Short mmCIF file of C-alpha atoms and ligand atoms in Angstrom, two decimals:
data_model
loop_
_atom_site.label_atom_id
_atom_site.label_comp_id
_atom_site.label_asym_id
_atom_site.label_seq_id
_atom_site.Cartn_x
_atom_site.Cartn_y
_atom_site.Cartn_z
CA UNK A 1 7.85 105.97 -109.15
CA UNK A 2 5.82 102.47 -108.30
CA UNK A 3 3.72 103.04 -104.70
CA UNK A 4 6.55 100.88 -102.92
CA UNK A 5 8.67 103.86 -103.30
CA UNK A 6 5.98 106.16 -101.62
CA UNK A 7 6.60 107.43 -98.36
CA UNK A 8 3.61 108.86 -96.20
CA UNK A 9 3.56 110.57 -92.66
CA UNK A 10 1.38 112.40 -90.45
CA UNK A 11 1.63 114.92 -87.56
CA UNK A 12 -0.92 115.99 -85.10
CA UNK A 13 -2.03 119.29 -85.13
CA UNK A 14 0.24 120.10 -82.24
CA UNK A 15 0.14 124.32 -83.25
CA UNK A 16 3.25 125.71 -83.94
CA UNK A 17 6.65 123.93 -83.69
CA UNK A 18 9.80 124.04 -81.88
CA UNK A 19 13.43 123.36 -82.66
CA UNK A 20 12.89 119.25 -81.29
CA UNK A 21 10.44 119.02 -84.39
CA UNK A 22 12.47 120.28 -86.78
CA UNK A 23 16.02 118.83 -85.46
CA UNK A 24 13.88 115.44 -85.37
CA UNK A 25 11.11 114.88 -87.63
CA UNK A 26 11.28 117.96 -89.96
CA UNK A 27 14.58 117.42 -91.39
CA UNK A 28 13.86 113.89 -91.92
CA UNK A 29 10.52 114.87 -94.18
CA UNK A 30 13.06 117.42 -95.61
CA UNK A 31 16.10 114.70 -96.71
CA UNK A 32 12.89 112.18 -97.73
CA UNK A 33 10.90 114.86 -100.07
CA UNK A 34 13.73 114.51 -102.62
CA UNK A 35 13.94 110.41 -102.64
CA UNK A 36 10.59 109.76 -102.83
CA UNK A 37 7.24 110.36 -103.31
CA UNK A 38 6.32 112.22 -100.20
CA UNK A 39 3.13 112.59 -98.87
CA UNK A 40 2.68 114.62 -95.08
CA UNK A 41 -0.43 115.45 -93.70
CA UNK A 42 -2.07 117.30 -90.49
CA UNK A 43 -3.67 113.82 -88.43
CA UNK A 44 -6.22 116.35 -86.84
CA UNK A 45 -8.90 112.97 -86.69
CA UNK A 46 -5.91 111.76 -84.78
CA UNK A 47 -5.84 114.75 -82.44
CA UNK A 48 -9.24 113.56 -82.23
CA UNK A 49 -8.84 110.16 -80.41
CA UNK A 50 -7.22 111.60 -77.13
CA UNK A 51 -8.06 115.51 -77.01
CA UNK A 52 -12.38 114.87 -78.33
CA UNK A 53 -13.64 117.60 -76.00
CA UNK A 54 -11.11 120.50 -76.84
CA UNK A 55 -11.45 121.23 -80.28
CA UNK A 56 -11.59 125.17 -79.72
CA UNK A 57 -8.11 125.84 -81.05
CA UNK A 58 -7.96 123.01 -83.97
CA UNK A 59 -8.14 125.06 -86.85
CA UNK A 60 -5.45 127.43 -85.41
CA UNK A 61 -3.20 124.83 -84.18
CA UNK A 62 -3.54 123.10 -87.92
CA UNK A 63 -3.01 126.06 -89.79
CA UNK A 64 -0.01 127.07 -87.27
CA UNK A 65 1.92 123.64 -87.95
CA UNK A 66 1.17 123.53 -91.53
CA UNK A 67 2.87 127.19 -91.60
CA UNK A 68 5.65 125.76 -89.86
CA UNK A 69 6.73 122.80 -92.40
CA UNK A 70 6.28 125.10 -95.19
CA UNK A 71 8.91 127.58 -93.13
CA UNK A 72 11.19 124.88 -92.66
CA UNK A 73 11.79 123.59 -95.92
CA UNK A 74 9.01 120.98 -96.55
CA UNK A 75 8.36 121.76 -99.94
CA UNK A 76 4.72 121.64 -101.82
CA UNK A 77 6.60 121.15 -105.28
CA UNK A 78 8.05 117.94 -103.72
CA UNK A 79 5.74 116.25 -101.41
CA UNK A 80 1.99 116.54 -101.04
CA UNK A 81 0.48 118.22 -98.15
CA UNK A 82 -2.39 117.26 -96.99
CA UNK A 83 -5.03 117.35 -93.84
CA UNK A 84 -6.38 113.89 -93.33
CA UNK A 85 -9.96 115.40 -92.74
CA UNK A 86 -10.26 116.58 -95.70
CA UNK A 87 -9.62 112.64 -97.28
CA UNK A 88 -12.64 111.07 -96.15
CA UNK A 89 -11.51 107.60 -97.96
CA UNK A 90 -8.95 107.63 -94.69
CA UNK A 91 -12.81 107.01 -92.44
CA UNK A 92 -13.99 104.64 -94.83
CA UNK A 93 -10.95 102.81 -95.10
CA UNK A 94 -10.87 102.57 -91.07
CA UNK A 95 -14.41 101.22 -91.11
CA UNK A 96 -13.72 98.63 -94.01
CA UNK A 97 -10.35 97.34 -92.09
CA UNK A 98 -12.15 97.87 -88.57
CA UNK A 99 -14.69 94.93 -89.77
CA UNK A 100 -11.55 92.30 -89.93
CA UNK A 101 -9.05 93.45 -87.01
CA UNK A 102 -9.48 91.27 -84.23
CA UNK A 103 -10.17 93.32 -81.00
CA UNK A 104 -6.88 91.67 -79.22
CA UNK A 105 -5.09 93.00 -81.75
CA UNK A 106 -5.73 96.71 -80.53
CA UNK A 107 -6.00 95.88 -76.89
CA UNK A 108 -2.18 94.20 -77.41
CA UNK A 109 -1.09 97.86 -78.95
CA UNK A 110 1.65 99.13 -76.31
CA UNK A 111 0.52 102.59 -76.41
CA UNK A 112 -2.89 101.71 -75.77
CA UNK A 113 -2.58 100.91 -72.04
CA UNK A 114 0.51 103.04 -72.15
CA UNK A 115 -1.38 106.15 -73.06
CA UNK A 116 -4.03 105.38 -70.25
CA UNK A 117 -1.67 104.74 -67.71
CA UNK A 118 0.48 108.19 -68.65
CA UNK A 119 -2.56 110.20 -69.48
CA UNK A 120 -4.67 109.07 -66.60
CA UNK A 121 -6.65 112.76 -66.22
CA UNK A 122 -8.38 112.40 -69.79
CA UNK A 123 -10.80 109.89 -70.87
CA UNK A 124 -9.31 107.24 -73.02
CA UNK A 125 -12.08 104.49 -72.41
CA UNK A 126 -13.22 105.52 -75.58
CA UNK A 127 -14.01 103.67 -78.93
CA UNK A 128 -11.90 106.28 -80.77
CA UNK A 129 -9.22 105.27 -78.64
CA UNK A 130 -8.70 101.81 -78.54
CA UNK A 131 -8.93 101.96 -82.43
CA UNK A 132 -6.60 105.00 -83.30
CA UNK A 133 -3.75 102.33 -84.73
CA UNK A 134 -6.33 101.52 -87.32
CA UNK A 135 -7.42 104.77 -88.49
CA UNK A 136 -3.17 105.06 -88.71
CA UNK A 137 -3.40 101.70 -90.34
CA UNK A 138 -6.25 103.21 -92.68
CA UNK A 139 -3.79 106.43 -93.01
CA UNK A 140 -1.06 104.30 -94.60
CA UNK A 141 -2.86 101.79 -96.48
CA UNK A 142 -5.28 104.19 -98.51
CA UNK A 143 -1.98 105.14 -99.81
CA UNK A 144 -0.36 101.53 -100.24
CA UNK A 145 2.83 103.34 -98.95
CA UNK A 146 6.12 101.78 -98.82
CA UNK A 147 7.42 103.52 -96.26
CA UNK A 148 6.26 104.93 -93.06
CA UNK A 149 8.43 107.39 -91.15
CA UNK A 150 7.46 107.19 -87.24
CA UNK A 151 9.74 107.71 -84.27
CA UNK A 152 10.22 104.38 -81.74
CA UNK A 153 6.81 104.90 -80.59
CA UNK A 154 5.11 104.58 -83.34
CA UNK A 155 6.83 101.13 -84.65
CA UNK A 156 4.35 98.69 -82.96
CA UNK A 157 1.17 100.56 -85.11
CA UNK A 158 3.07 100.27 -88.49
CA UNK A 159 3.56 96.91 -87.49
CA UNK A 160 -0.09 96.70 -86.55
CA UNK A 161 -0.48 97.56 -90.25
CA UNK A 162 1.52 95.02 -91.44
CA UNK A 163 -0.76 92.62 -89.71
CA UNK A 164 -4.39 93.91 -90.97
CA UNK A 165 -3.07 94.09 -94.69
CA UNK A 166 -1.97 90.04 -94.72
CA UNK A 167 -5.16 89.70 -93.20
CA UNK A 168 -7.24 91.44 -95.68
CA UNK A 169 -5.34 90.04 -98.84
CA UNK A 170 -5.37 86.92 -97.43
CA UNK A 171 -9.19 87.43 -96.99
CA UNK A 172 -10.21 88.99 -99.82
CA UNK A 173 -7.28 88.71 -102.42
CA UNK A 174 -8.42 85.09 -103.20
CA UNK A 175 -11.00 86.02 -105.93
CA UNK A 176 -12.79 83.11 -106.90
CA UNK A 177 -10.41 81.08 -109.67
CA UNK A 178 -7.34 83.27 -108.40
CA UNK A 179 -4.89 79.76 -109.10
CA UNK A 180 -6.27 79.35 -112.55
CA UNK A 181 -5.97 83.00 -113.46
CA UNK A 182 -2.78 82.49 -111.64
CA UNK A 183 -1.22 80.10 -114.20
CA UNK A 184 -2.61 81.86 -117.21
CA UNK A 185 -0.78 84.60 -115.92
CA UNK A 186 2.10 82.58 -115.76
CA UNK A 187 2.08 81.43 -119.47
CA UNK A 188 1.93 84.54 -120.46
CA UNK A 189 5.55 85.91 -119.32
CA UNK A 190 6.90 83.12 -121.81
CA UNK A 191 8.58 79.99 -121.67
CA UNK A 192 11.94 80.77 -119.92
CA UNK A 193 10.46 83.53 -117.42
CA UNK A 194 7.46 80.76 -116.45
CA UNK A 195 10.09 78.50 -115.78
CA UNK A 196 11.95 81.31 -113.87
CA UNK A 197 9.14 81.99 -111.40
CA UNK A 198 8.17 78.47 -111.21
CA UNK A 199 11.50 77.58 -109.82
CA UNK A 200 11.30 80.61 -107.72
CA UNK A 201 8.15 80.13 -106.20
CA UNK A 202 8.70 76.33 -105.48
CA UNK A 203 11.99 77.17 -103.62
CA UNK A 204 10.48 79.94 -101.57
CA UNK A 205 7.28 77.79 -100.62
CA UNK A 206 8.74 74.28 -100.25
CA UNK A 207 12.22 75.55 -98.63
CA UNK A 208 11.42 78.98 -97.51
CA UNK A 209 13.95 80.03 -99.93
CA UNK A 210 13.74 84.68 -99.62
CA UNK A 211 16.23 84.80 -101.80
CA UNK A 212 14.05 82.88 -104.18
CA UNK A 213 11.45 85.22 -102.94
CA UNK A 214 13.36 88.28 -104.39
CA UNK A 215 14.31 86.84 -107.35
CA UNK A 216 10.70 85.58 -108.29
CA UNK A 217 10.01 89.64 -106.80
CA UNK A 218 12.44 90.86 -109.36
CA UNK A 219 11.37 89.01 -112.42
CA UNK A 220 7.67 90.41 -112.11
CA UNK A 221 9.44 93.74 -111.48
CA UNK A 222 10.67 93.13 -115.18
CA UNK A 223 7.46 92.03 -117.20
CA UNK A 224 6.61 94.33 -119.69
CA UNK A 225 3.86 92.11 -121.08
CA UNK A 226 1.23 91.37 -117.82
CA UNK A 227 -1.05 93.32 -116.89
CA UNK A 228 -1.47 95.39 -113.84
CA UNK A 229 -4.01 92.85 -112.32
CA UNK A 230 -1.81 89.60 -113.47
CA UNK A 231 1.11 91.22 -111.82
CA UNK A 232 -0.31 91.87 -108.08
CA UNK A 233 -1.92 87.91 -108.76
CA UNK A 234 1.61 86.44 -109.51
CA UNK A 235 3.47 88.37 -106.54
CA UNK A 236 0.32 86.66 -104.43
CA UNK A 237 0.70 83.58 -105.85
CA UNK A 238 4.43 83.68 -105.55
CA UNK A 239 4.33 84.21 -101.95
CA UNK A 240 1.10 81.81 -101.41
CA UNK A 241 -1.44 84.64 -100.22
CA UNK A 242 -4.18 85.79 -102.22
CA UNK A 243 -3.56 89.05 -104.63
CA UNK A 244 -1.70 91.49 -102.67
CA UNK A 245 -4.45 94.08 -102.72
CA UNK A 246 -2.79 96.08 -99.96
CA UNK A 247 0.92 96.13 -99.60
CA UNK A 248 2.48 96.10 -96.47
CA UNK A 249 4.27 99.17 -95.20
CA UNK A 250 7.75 99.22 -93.94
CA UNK A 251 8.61 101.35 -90.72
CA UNK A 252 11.64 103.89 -91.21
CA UNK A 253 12.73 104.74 -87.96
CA UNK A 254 13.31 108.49 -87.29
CA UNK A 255 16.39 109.05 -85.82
CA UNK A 256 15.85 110.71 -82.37
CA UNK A 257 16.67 114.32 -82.15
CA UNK A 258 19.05 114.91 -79.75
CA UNK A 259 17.87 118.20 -79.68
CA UNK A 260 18.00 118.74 -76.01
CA UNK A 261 15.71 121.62 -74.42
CA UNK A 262 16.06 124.46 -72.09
CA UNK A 263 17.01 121.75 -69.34
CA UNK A 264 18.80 119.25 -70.44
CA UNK A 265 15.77 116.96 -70.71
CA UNK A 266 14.37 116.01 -74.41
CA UNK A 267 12.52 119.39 -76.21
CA UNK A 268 9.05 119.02 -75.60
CA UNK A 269 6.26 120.99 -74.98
CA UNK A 270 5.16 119.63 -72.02
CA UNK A 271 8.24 119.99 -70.29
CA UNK A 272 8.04 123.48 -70.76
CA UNK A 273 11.64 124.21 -72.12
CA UNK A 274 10.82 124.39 -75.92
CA UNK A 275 12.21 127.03 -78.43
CA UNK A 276 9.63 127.71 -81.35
CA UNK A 277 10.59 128.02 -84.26
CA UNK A 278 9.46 131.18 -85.33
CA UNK A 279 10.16 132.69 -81.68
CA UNK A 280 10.99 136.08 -81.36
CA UNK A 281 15.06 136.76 -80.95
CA UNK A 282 14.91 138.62 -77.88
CA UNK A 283 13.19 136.03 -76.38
CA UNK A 284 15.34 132.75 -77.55
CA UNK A 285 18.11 135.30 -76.35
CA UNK A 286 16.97 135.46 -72.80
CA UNK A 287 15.39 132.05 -72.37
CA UNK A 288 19.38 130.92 -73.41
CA UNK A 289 20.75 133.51 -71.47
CA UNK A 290 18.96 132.21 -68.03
CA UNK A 291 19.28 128.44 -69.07
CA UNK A 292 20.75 126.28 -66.31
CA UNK A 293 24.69 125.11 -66.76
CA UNK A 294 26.53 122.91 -64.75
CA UNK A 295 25.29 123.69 -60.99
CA UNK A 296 29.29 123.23 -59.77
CA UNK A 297 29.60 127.00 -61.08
CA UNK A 298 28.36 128.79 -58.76
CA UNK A 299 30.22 131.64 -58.97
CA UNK A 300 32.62 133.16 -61.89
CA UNK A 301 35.80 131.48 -60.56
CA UNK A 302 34.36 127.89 -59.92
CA UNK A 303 35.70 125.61 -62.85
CA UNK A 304 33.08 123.47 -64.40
CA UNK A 305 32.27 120.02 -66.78
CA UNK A 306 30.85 120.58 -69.80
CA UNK A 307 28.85 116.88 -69.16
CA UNK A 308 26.81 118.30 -66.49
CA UNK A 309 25.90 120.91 -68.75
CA UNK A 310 23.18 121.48 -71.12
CA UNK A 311 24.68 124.09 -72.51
CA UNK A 312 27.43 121.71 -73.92
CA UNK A 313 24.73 119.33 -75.66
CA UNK A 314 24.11 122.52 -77.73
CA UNK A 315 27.12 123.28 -78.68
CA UNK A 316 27.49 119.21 -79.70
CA UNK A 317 24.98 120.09 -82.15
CA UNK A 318 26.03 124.07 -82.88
CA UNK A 319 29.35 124.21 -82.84
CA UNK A 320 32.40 123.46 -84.65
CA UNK A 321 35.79 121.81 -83.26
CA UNK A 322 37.22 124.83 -82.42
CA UNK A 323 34.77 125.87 -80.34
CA UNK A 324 34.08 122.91 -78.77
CA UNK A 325 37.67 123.02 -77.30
CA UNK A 326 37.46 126.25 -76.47
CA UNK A 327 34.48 125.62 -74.36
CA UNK A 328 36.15 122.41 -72.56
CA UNK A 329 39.24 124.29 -71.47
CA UNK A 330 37.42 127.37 -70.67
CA UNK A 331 34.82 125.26 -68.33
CA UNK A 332 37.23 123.01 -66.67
CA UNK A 333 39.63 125.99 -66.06
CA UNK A 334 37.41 128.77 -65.31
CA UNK A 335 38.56 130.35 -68.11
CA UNK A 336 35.21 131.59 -70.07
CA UNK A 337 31.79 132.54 -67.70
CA UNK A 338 28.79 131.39 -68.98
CA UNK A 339 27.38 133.82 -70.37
CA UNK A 340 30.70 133.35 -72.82
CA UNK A 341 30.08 130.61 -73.52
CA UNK A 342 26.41 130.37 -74.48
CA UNK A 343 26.95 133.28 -76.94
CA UNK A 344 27.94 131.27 -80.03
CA UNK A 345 24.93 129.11 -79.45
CA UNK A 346 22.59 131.87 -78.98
CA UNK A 347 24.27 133.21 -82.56
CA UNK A 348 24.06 129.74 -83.89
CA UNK A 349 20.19 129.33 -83.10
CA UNK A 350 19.51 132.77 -84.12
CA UNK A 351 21.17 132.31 -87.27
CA UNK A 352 19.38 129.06 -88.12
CA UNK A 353 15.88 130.36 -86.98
CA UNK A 354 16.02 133.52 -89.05
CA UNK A 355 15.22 132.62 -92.47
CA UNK A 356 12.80 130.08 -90.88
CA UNK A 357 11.19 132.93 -89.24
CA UNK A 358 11.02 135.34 -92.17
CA UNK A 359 9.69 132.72 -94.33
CA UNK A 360 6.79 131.95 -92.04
CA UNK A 361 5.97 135.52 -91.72
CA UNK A 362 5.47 135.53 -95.46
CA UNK A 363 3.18 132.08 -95.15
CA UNK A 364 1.30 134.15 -92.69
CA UNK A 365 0.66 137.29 -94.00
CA UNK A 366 -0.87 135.12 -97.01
CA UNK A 367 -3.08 132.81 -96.07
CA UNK A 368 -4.63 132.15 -99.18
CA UNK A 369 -0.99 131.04 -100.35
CA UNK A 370 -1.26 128.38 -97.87
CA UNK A 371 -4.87 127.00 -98.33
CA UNK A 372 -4.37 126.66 -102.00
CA UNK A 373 -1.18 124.41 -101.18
CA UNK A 374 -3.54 122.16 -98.84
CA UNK A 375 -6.29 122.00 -101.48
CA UNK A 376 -4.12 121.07 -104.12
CA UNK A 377 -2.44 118.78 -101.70
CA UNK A 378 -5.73 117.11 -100.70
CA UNK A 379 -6.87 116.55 -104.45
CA UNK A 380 -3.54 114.97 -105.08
CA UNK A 381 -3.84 112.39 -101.96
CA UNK A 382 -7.84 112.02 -102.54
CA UNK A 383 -7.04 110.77 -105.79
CA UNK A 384 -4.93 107.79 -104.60
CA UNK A 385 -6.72 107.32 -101.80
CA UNK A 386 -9.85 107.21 -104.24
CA UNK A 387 -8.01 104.71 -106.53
CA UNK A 388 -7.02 102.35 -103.75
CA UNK A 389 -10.95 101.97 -101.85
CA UNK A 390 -11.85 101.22 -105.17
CA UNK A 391 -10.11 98.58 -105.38
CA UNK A 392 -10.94 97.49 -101.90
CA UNK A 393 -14.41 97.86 -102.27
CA UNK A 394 -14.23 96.05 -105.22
CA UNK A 395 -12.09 93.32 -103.25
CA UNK A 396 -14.60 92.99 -100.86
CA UNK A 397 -17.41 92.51 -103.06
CA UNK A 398 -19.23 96.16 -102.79
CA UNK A 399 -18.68 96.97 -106.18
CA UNK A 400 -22.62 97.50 -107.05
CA UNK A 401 -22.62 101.70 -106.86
N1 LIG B 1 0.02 108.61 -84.74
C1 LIG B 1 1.09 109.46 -85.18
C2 LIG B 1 1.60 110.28 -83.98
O1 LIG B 1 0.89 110.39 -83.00
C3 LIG B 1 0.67 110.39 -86.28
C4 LIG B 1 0.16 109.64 -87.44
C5 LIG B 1 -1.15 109.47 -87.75
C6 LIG B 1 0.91 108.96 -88.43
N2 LIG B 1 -1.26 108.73 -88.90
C7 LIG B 1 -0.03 108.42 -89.32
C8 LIG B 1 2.27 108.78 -88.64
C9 LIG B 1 0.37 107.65 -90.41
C10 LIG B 1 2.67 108.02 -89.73
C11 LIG B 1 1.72 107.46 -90.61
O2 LIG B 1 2.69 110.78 -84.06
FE1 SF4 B 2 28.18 125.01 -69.17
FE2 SF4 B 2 29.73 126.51 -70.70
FE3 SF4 B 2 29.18 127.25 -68.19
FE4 SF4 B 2 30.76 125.18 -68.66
S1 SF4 B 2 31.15 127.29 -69.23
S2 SF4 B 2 29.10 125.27 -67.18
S3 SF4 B 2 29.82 124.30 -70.47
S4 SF4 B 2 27.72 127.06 -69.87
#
C-alpha cells in the first residue's frame, strides 16, 4: 500500500468510552482498519494543550480508552496502535514545522478563540495552545498520511496541514538544480512517456488543466524505471512546487453519530447522559428505565409523539420496522406505557454492549496483553515517523549527525 493510502487518527485520552464514541468514531476506525493502512493513537500531548495542570489520572484515562478500542473491534492485526508520547519524532516534527508557520495562521484557527471563549475557566493563553493544530499537523505529516479521519471540528486543522506542507515543499523541496535533475528524470521514463508528461504538465501549468494534472499523476503512478527520489521530483515538477517532501493530507469527514444520550441532547460526557461502554447492565437498565419520554405523558392513559421523545431516536437506531410501528401506534394511542416501550432498547443496548463488555474484561485482567500491543504499535509508527524526519531533516539541510 503507497502512504497516500494511509489513514492516521488520534483520540485524547478521554478514559473510558461511551456508546457516542463507538456509534461515531469507533465504527468508523472499525470499517477503515480493513481499507487501509490504519494507524490510531492515544493524543495524550494533545490532552496536554488544554488540561496541563491535571495530569493525575493520564495514565489511567490512556490505558482505559486504549482498553476500550481494543473491546470494540479496533483490531492490532489491522491497524497500528499507538500513544503519540511514546513517538517523539511527532515533538520534533512540531518544532521543525513550528519554525515556518506563520503565527496568523494559528491565531486564524476557529477553535482557537472558540476553545477560549467556551472554555473560559481554564487557561488557554498558553504557547501549547495556540500551537496544538501544529503538533496535529506534526501528527499527520510524520506519517505523510493520506487520509485524516476528524469529525466537523477538526476540518479547519487538517486543512491547516494542508497549508504548512505546500509551504515546506515549496521551501525546502527546491534542492539546488531540482529543474535539471527534473528533466533528467524526465528522459529517463522514455520517449513516448516524456512526451506524455510534457504535454501533461504544460496543460496543467499554462491552462490549469487537473485533468492533465491526474493524468501526468497517473503516468508517474506507472513508472517502473525512476527512482523513488526522481518520482516525488517529477510529481513536484509536474505541479510547479519543489519535491513534494510532505504530502498533503485529505480530511475524511466522520459521519456524526446520531447517537443521542440519556436526554435527547448529543452523548457526551459533559452533558452527563453518557452510557459507557463497558457499563454494568443493571445500571444501563435503570439509567434507560428513568430516561425522560415525551413530557405530554404524564400519566398511563395520555397518548404521546414519538418526536418529542428520546426514547424514539433510540429505537431509530435499535430497532427494526416492526417495532418501530409498533411503538408509533402504541404512543399516539396510548396503547404501550413506557416502560413497554423502552424494553426492546434496553435489550438492544444490552445485547450490543455484552460482548464489548466481556472482551474488555479480558483486556483488563491482562494488562501485559495490552502494553505489548502499544509497544509493538509504537515501534511500527516510530519507524515511519523515523523514515519521514529523515527526510525532512535532510530537506532542511540538518543532515550532518
Ligand atoms: N485534535 C484531535 C481531537 O481533539 C485529536 C487529534 C490529535 C487528531 N492529533 C490528530 C486527530 C491527528 C486526527 C489526526 O479530537
Ligand atoms: Fe416515548 Fe415510547 Fe413513551 Fe411514546 S411510548 S413517549 S415513544 S417512551
Amino acid at each position: 500500500m503507497s502512504a497516500e493510502q494511509r489513514v492516521l487518527s488520534g483520540m485524547r485520552p478521554t478514559g473510558a468510552l461511551h456508546l457516542g464514541h463507538y456509534h461515531g468514531v469507533l465504527q468508523n476506525w472499525i470499517r477503515l482498519q480493513h481499507e487501509y493502512e490504519c494507524f490510531f493513537f492515544v493524543a495524550d500531548w494533545h490532552a496536554l494543550t488544554t488540561h496541563y495542570e491535571d495530569t493525575a489520572d493520564m495514565s489511567t484515562n490512556v490505558w482505559d480508552m486504549v482498553v476500550d478500542w481494543l473491546a470494540a473491534g479496533v483490531n492490532p492485526g489491522s491497524a497500528r496502535l499507538f500513544i503519540q508520547s511514546r513517538v517523539p519524532e511527532h515533538a520534533e516534527l512540531h518544532l521543525l514545522l513550528s519554525m515556518i508557520t506563520p503565527l496568523g495562521w494559528l491565531e486564524r484557527v476557529p477553535t482557537y478563540k472558540d476553545q477560549q471563549e467556551k472554555l473560559k475557566e481554564r487557561d488557554l493563553a498558553t504557547y501549547g495552545f495556540l500551537g496544538y493544530p501544529l503538533l496535529q499537523s506534526a501528527d499527520i505529516l510524520a506519517y505523510k498520511a493520506g487520509y485524516v479521519p476528524v469529525g466537523e471540528d477538526q476540518v479547519a486543522h487538517v486543512e491547516l496541514t494542508r497549508e504548512v506542507a505546500r509551504r515546506f515543499n515549496h521551501i525546502y523541496g527546491k534542492e539546488p538544480g531540482f529543474e535539471e535533475k527534473a528533466e533528467e528524470a524526465i528522459k529517463k521514463m522514455g520517449k513516448k512517456n516524456a512526451k506524455l508528461y510534457r504535454d501533461a504538465r504544460r496543460r496543467y501549468q499554462e491552462q490549469g488543466d487537473t485533468e492533465a494534472l491526474e493524468v501526468g499523476k497517473a503516468l508517474l503512478e506507472s513508472q517502473q524505471n525512476i527512482t523513488l527520489g526522481d518520482r516525488k521530483r517529477l510529481f513536484g515538477y509536474l505541479e510547479g512546487s519543489g519535491r513534494i517532501i510532505l504530502p498533503e493530507p485529505q480530511a475524511l469527514l466522520t459521519p456524526a453519530s446520531k447517537m443521542p444520550g440519556l436526554d435527547g441532547q448529543k452523548m457526551s460526557k459533559s452533558y452527563g447522559n453518557t452510557i459507557a461502554l463497558r457499563e454494568d447492565p443493571a445500571s444501563i437498565e435503570k439509567k434507560l428505565r428513568t430516561m425522560p419520554t415525551d413530557p405530554a405523558r404524564v400519566r398511563r392513559t395520555d397518548p404521546g409523539d414519538p418526536k418529542r421523545c428520546p426514547v424514539w431516536q433510540l429505537h431509530e437506531i435499535y430497532s427494526d420496522d416492526e417495532i418501530c410501528n409498533w411503538v408509533r401506534e402504541g404512543c399516539t394511542t396510548a396503547g404501550i406505557g413506557c416502560l413497554d416501550c423502552k424494553q426492546p432498547v434496553i435489550d438492544a443496548i444490552l445485547a450490543e454492549l455484552a460482548p464489548i463488555r466481556e472482551r474488555a474484561e479480558e483486556y483488563r485482567n491482562d494488562h501485559k496483553l495490552v502494553q505489548d500491543i502499544i509497544s509493538e504499535g509504537c515501534e511500527a509508527a516510530r519507524d515511519v515517523a523515523r523514515e519521514t524526519l529523515d527526510e525532512v531533516r535532510q530537506a532542511m539541510g540538518l543532515n550532518y549527525r
